[in-house]
mmCIF file of C-alpha atoms in Angstrom:
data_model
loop_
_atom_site.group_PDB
_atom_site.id
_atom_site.type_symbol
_atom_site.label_atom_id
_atom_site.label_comp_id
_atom_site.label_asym_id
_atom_site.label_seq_id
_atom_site.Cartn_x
_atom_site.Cartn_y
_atom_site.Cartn_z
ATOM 1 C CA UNK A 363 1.906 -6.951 10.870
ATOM 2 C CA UNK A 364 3.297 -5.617 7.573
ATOM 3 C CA UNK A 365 1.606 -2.933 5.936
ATOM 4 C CA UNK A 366 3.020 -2.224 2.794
ATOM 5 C CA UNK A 367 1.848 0.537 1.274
ATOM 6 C CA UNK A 368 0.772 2.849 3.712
ATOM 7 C CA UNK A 369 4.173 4.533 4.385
ATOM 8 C CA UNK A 370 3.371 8.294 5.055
ATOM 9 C CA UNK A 371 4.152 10.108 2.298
ATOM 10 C CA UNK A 372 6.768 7.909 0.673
ATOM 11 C CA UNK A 373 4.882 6.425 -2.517
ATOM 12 C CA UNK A 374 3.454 8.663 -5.667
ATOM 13 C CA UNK A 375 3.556 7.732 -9.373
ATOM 14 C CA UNK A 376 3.537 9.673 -12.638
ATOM 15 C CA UNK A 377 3.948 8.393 -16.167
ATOM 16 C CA UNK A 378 5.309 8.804 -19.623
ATOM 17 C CA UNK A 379 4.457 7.257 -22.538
ATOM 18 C CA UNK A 380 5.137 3.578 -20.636
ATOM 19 C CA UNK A 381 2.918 4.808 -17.873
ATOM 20 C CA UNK A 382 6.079 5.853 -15.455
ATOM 21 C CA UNK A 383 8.048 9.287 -15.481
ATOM 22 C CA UNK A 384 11.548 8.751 -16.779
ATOM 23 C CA UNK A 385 13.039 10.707 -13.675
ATOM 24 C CA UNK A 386 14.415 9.982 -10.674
ATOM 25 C CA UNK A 387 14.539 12.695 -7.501
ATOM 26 C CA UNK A 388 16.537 11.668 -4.596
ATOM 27 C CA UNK A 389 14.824 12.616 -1.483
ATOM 28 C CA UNK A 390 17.379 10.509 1.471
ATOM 29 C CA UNK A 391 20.706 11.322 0.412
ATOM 30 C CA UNK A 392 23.405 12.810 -2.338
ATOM 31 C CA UNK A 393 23.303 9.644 -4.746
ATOM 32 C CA UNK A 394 20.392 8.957 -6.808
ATOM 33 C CA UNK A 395 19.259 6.104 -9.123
ATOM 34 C CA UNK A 396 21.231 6.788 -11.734
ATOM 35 C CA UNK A 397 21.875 2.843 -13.963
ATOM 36 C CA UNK A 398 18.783 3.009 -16.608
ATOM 37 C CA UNK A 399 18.286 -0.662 -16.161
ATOM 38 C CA UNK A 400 17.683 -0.068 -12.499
ATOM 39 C CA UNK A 401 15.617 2.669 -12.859
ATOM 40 C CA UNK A 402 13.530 0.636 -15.865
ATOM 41 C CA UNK A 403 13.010 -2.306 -13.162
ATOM 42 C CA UNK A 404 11.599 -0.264 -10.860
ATOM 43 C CA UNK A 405 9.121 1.429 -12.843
ATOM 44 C CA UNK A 406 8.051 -1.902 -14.422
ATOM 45 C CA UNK A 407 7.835 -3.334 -10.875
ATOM 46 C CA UNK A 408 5.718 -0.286 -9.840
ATOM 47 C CA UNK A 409 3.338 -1.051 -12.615
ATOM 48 C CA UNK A 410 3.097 -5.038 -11.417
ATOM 49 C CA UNK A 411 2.414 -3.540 -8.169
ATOM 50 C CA UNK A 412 -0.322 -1.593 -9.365
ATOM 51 C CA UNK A 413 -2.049 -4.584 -11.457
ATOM 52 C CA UNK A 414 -1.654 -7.281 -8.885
ATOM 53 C CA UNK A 415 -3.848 -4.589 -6.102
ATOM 54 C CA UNK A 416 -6.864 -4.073 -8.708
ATOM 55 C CA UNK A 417 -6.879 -7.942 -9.569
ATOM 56 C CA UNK A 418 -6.946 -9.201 -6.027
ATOM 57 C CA UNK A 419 -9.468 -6.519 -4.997
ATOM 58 C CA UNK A 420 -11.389 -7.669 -7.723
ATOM 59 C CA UNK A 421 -10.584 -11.476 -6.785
ATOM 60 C CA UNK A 422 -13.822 -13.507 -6.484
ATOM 61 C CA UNK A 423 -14.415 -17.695 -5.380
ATOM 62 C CA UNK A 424 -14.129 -18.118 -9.274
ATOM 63 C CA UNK A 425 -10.349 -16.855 -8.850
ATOM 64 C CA UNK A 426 -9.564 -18.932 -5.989
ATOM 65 C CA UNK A 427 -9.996 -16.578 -2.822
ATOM 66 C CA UNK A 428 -12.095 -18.438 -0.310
ATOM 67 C CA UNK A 429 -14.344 -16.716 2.550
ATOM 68 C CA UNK A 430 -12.681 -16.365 5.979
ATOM 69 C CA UNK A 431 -15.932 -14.535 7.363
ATOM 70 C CA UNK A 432 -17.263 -11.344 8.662
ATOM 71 C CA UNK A 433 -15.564 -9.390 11.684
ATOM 72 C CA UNK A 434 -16.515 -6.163 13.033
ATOM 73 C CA UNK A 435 -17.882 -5.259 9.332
ATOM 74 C CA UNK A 436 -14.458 -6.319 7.723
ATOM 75 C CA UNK A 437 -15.262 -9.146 5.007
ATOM 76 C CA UNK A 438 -11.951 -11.087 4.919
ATOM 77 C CA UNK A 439 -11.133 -13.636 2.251
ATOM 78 C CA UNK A 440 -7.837 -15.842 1.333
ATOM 79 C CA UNK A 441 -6.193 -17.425 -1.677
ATOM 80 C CA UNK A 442 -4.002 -20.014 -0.892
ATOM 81 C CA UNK A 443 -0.929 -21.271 -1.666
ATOM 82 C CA UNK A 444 -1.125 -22.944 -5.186
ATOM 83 C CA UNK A 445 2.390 -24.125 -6.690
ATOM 84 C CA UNK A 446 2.526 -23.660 -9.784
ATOM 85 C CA UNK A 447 6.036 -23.871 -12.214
ATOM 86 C CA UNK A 448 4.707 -20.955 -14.514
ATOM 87 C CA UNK A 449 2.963 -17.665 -12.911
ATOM 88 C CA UNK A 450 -0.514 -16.998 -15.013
ATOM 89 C CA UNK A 451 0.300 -13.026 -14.938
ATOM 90 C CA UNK A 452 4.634 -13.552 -15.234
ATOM 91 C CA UNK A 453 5.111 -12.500 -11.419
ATOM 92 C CA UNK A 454 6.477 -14.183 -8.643
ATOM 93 C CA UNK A 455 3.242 -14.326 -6.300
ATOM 94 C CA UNK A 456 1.764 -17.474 -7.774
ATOM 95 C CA UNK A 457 5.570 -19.198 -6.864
ATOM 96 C CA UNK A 458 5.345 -17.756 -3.068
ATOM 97 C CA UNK A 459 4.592 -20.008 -0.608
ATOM 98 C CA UNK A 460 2.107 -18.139 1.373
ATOM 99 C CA UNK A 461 -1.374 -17.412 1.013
ATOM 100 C CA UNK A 462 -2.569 -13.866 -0.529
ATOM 101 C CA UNK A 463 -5.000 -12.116 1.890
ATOM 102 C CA UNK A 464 -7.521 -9.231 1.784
ATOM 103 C CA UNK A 465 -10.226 -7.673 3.704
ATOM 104 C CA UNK A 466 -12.750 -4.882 2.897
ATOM 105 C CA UNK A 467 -15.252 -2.759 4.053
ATOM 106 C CA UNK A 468 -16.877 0.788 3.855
ATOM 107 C CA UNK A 469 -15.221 3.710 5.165
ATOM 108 C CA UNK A 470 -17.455 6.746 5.847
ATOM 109 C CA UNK A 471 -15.276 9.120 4.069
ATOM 110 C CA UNK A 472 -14.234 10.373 0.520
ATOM 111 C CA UNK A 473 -11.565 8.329 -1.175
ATOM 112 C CA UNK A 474 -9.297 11.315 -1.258
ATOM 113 C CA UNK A 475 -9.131 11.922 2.141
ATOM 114 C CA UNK A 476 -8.636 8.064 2.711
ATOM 115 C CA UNK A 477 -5.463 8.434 0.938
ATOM 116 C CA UNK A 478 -4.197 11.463 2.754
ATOM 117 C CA UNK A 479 -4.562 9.990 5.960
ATOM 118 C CA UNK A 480 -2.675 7.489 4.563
ATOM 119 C CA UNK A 481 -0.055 9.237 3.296
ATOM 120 C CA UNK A 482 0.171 11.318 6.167
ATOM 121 C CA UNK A 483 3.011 10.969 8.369
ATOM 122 C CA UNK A 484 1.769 11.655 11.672
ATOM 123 C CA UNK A 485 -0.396 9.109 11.483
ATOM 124 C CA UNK A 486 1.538 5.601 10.141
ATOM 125 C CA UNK A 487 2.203 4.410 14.023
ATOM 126 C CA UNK A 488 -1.690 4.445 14.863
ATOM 127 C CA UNK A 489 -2.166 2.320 11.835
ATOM 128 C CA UNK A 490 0.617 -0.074 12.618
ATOM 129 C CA UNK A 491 1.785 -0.136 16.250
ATOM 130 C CA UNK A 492 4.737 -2.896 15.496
ATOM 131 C CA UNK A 493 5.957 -0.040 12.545
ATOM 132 C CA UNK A 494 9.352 1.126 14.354
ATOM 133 C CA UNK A 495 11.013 3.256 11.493
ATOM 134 C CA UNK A 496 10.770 4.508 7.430
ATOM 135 C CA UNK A 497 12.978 5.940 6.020
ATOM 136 C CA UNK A 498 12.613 7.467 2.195
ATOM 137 C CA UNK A 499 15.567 6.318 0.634
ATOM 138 C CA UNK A 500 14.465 7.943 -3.301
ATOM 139 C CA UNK A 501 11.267 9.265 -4.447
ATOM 140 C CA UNK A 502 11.685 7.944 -7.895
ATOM 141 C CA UNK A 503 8.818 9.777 -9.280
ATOM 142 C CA UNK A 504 5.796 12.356 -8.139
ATOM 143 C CA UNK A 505 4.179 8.666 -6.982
ATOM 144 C CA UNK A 506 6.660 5.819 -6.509
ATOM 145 C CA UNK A 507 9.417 5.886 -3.832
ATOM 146 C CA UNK A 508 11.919 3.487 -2.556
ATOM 147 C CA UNK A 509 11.684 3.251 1.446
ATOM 148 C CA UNK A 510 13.215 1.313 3.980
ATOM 149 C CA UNK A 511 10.704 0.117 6.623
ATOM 150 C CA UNK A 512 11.657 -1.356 9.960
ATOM 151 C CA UNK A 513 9.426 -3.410 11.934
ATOM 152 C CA UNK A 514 9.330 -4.128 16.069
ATOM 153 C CA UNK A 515 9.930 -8.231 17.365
ATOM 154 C CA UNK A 516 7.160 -9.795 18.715
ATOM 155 C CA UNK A 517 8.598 -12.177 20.986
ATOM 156 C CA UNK A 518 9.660 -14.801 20.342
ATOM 157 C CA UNK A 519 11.034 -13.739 16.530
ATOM 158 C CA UNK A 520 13.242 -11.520 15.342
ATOM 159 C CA UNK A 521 12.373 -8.219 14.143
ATOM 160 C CA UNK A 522 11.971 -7.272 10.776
ATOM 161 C CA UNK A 523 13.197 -5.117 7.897
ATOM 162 C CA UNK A 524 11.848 -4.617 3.989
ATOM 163 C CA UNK A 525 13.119 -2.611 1.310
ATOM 164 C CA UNK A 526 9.938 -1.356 -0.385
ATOM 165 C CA UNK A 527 8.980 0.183 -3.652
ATOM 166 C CA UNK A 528 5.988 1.841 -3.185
ATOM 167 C CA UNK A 529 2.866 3.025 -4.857
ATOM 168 C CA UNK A 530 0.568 5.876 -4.501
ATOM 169 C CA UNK A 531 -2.172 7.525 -6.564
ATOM 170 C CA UNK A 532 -4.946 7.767 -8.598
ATOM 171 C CA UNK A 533 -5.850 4.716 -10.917
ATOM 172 C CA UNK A 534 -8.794 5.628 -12.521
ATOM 173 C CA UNK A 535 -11.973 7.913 -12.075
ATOM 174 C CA UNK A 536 -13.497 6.231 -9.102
ATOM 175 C CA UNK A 537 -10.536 4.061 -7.799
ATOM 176 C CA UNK A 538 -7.387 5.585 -5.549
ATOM 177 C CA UNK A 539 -4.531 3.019 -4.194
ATOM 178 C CA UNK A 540 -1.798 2.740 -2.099
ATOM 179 C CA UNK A 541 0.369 -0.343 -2.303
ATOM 180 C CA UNK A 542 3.678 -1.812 -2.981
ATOM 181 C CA UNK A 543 6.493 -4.373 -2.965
ATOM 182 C CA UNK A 544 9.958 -5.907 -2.094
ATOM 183 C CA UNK A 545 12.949 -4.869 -4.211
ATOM 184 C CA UNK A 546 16.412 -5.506 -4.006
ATOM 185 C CA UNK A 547 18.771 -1.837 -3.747
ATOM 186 C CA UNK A 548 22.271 -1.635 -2.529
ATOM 187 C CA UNK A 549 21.529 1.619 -1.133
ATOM 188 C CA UNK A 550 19.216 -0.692 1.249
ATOM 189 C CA UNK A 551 21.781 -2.965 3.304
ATOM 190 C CA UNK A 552 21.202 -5.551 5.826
ATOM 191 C CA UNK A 553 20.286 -4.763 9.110
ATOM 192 C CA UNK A 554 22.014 -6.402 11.803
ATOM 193 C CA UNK A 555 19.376 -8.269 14.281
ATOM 194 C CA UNK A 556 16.750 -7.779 11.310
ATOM 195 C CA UNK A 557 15.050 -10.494 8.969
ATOM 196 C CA UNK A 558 14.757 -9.235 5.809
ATOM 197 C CA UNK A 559 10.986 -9.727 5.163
ATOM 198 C CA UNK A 560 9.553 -10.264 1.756
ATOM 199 C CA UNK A 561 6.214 -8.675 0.366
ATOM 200 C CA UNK A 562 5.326 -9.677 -2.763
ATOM 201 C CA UNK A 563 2.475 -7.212 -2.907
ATOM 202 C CA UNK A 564 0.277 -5.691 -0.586
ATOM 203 C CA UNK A 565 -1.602 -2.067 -0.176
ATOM 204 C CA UNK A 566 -5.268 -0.584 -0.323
ATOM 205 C CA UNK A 567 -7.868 0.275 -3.433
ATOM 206 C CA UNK A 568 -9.986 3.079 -2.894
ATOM 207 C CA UNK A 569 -13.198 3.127 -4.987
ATOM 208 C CA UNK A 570 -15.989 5.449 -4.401
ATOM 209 C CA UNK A 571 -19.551 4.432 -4.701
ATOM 210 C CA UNK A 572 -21.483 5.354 -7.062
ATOM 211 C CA UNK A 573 -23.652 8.110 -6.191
ATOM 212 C CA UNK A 574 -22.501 8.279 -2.576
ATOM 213 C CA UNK A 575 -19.407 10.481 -2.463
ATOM 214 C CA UNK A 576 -18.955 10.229 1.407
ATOM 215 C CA UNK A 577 -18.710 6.639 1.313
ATOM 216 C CA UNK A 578 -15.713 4.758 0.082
ATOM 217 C CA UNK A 579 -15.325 0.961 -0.868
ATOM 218 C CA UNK A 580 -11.194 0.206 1.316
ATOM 219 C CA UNK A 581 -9.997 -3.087 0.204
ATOM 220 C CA UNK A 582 -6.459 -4.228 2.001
ATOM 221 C CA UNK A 583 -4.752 -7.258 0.332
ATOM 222 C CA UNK A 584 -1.199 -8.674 0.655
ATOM 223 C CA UNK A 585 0.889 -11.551 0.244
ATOM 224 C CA UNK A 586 3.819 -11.785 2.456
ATOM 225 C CA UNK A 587 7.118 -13.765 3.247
ATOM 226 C CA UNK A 588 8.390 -13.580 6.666
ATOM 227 C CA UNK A 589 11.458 -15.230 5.872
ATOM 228 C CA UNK A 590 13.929 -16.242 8.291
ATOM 229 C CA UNK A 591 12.955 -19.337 10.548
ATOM 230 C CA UNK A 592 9.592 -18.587 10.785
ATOM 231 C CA UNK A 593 7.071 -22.030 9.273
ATOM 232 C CA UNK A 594 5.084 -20.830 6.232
ATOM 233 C CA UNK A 595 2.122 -22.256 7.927
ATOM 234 C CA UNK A 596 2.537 -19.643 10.785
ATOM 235 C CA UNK A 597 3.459 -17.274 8.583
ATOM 236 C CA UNK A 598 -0.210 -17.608 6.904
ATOM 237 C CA UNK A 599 -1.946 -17.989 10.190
ATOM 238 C CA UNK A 600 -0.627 -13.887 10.849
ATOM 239 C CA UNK A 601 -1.738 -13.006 7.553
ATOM 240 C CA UNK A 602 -5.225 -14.207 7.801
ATOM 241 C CA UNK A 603 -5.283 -11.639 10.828
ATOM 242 C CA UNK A 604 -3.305 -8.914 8.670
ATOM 243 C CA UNK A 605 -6.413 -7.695 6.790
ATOM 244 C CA UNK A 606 -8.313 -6.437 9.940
ATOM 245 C CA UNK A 607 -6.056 -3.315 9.657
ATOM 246 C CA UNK A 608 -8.661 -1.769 7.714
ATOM 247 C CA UNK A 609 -10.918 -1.836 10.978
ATOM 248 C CA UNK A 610 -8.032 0.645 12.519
ATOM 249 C CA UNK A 611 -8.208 2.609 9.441
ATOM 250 C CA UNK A 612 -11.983 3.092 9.746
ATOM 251 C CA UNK A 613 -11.612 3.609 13.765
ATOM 252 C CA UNK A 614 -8.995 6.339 12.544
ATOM 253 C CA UNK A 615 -10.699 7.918 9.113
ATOM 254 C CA UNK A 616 -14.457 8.610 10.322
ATOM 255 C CA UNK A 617 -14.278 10.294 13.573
ATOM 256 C CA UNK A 618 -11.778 12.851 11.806
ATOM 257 C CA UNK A 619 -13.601 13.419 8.483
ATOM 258 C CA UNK A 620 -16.669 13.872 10.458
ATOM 259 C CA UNK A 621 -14.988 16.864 12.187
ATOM 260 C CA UNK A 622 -13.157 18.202 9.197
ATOM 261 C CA UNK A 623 -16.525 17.611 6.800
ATOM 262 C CA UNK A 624 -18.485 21.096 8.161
ATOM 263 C CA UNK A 625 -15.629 22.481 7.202
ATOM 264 C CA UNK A 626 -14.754 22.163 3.312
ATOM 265 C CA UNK A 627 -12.346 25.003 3.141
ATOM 266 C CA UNK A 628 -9.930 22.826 5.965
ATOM 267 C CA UNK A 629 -10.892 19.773 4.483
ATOM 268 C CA UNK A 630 -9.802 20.442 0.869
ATOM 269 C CA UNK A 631 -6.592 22.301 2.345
ATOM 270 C CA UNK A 632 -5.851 18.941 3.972
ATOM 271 C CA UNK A 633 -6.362 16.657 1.416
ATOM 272 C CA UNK A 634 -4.399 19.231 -0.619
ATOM 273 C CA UNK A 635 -1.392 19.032 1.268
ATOM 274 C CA UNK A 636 -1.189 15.341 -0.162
ATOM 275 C CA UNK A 637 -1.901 15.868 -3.814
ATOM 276 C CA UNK A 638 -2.991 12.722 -5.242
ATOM 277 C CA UNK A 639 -1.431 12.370 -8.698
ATOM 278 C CA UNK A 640 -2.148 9.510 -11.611
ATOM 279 C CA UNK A 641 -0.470 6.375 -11.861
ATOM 280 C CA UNK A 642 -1.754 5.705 -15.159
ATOM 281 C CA UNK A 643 -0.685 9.034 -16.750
ATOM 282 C CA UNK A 644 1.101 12.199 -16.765
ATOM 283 C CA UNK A 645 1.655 13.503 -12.747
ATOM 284 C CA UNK A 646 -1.600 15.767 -12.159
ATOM 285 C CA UNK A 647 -3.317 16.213 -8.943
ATOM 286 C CA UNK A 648 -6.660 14.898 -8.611
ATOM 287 C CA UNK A 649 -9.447 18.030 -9.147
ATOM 288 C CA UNK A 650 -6.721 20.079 -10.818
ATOM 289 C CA UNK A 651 -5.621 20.639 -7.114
ATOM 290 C CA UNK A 652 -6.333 17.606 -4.842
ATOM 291 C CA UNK A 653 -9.991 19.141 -3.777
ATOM 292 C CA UNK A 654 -13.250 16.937 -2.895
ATOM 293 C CA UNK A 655 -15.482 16.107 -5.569
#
């Protein structure tokens, strides 16, 4: 499974007048991003990643996503593989040969915490048992970060390796996401043994319902590339499985916010700890500090 996106800790975004902070704060080593054009690329990528999340969460049959059914409360659909010569939006997605994916269901739990559980690092191997190793290579901004995730084999392939740009944050007043992409960084080599994996896009939106603050709205959606030897049509047969992740997110999320819930001091200091910051404007923390609403 890839699960781009939910790297603990490693993705937050914060803007300038293009949306994006101008900065860069290494976080892995001595060097930082410092080539402008590189830096510019990354932040325009970031800003892909977060319009190509909200548009496949909001995907419908009129889009092209077709119904895979209903398991354990997780309503999964797919949008297959369509070639076309020129991408509608000016990405790459629409020119990948596999299929985008999503599933979604209600979480019993505020959006906020959502998010901090999946930020949190203690918690990214229960959500993805193959996940081996992240590293945070740059945290480009208070909520994009370049990480380098390494995945387990599953026998009989090769194990797996992506250099990720991701995404993390607030994107409007009822919708929180976590998300992000392949990029291309010298300061993220080849592994030896690895395939470098591909993910066009992939992560979770967040939305509260209306007038039910303890109940959230988790969509996961991703397209991925495998790479290597691996036959695009198995390739899409894993992905149709990939959304049920958000059935381990719910199996992880309600038993712990119903324990934390009596207690709103611990609970706010939690999701504090995280502070959830816009992607769509200057970097402040959601509630001034990160508390419930």
């Amino acid at each position: 499974r890839v699960r781009s996106g939910v790297v603990s800790g490693a993705s937050r975004l914060s803007n300038q007048s293009n949306g994006f902070a101008n900065h860069t704060r290494n976080v892995a080593g001595a060097s930082h991003i410092s080539s402008p054009s590189a830096r510019d690329e990354y932040f325009a990528k970031g800003r892909e990643v977060v319009d190509k999340l909200v548009a496949a969460a909001g995907g419908s049959e009129e889009d092209g996503w077709v119904s895979l059914g209903n398991t354990k409360d997780i309503f999964t659909m797919k949008r297959p593989f369509q070639k076309s010569s020129t991408s509608s939006n000016g990405s790459d997605s629409d020119s990948c040969p596999t299929d985008q994916v999503k599933g979604t269901t209600v979480i019993r739990a505020s959006p906020a915490f959502i998010l901090s559980i999946l930020k949190d690092e203690s918690h990214a191997k229960k959500l993805d048992d193959l996940l081996k190793e992240v590293h945070v290579i740059d945290e480009l901004s208070d909520t994009l970060h370049l990480v380098h995730l390494l995945y387990n084999a599953v026998w009989p392939t090769a194990p797996r390796d992506f250099c990720m740009l991701n995404v993390s944050g607030r994107y409007d007043d009822h919708t929180l996401l976590e998300g992000g992409c392949s990029v291309s960084s010298p300061r993220v080599p080849t592994v030896k043994g690895y395939v470098r994996g591909e993910v066009m896009f992939g992560g979770y939106i967040l939305r509260d319902l209306t007038g039910r603050p303890e109940l959230c709205e988790v969509t996961y959606t991703s397209q991925v590339d495998l790479r290597g030897s691996m036959p695009t049509f198995v390739t899409n047969k894993v992905a149709a499985s990939q959304p049920m992740c958000v059935y381990r997110l719910k199996q992880l999320v309600e038993p712990l916010y119903a324990q934390l819930k009596g207690n709103p001091q611990q609970l706010n200091n939690f999701i504090r700890t995280f502070k959830i910051f816009d992607v769509r404007d200057t970097g402040r923390s959601l509630g001034g500090d990160g508390d419930e609403e």
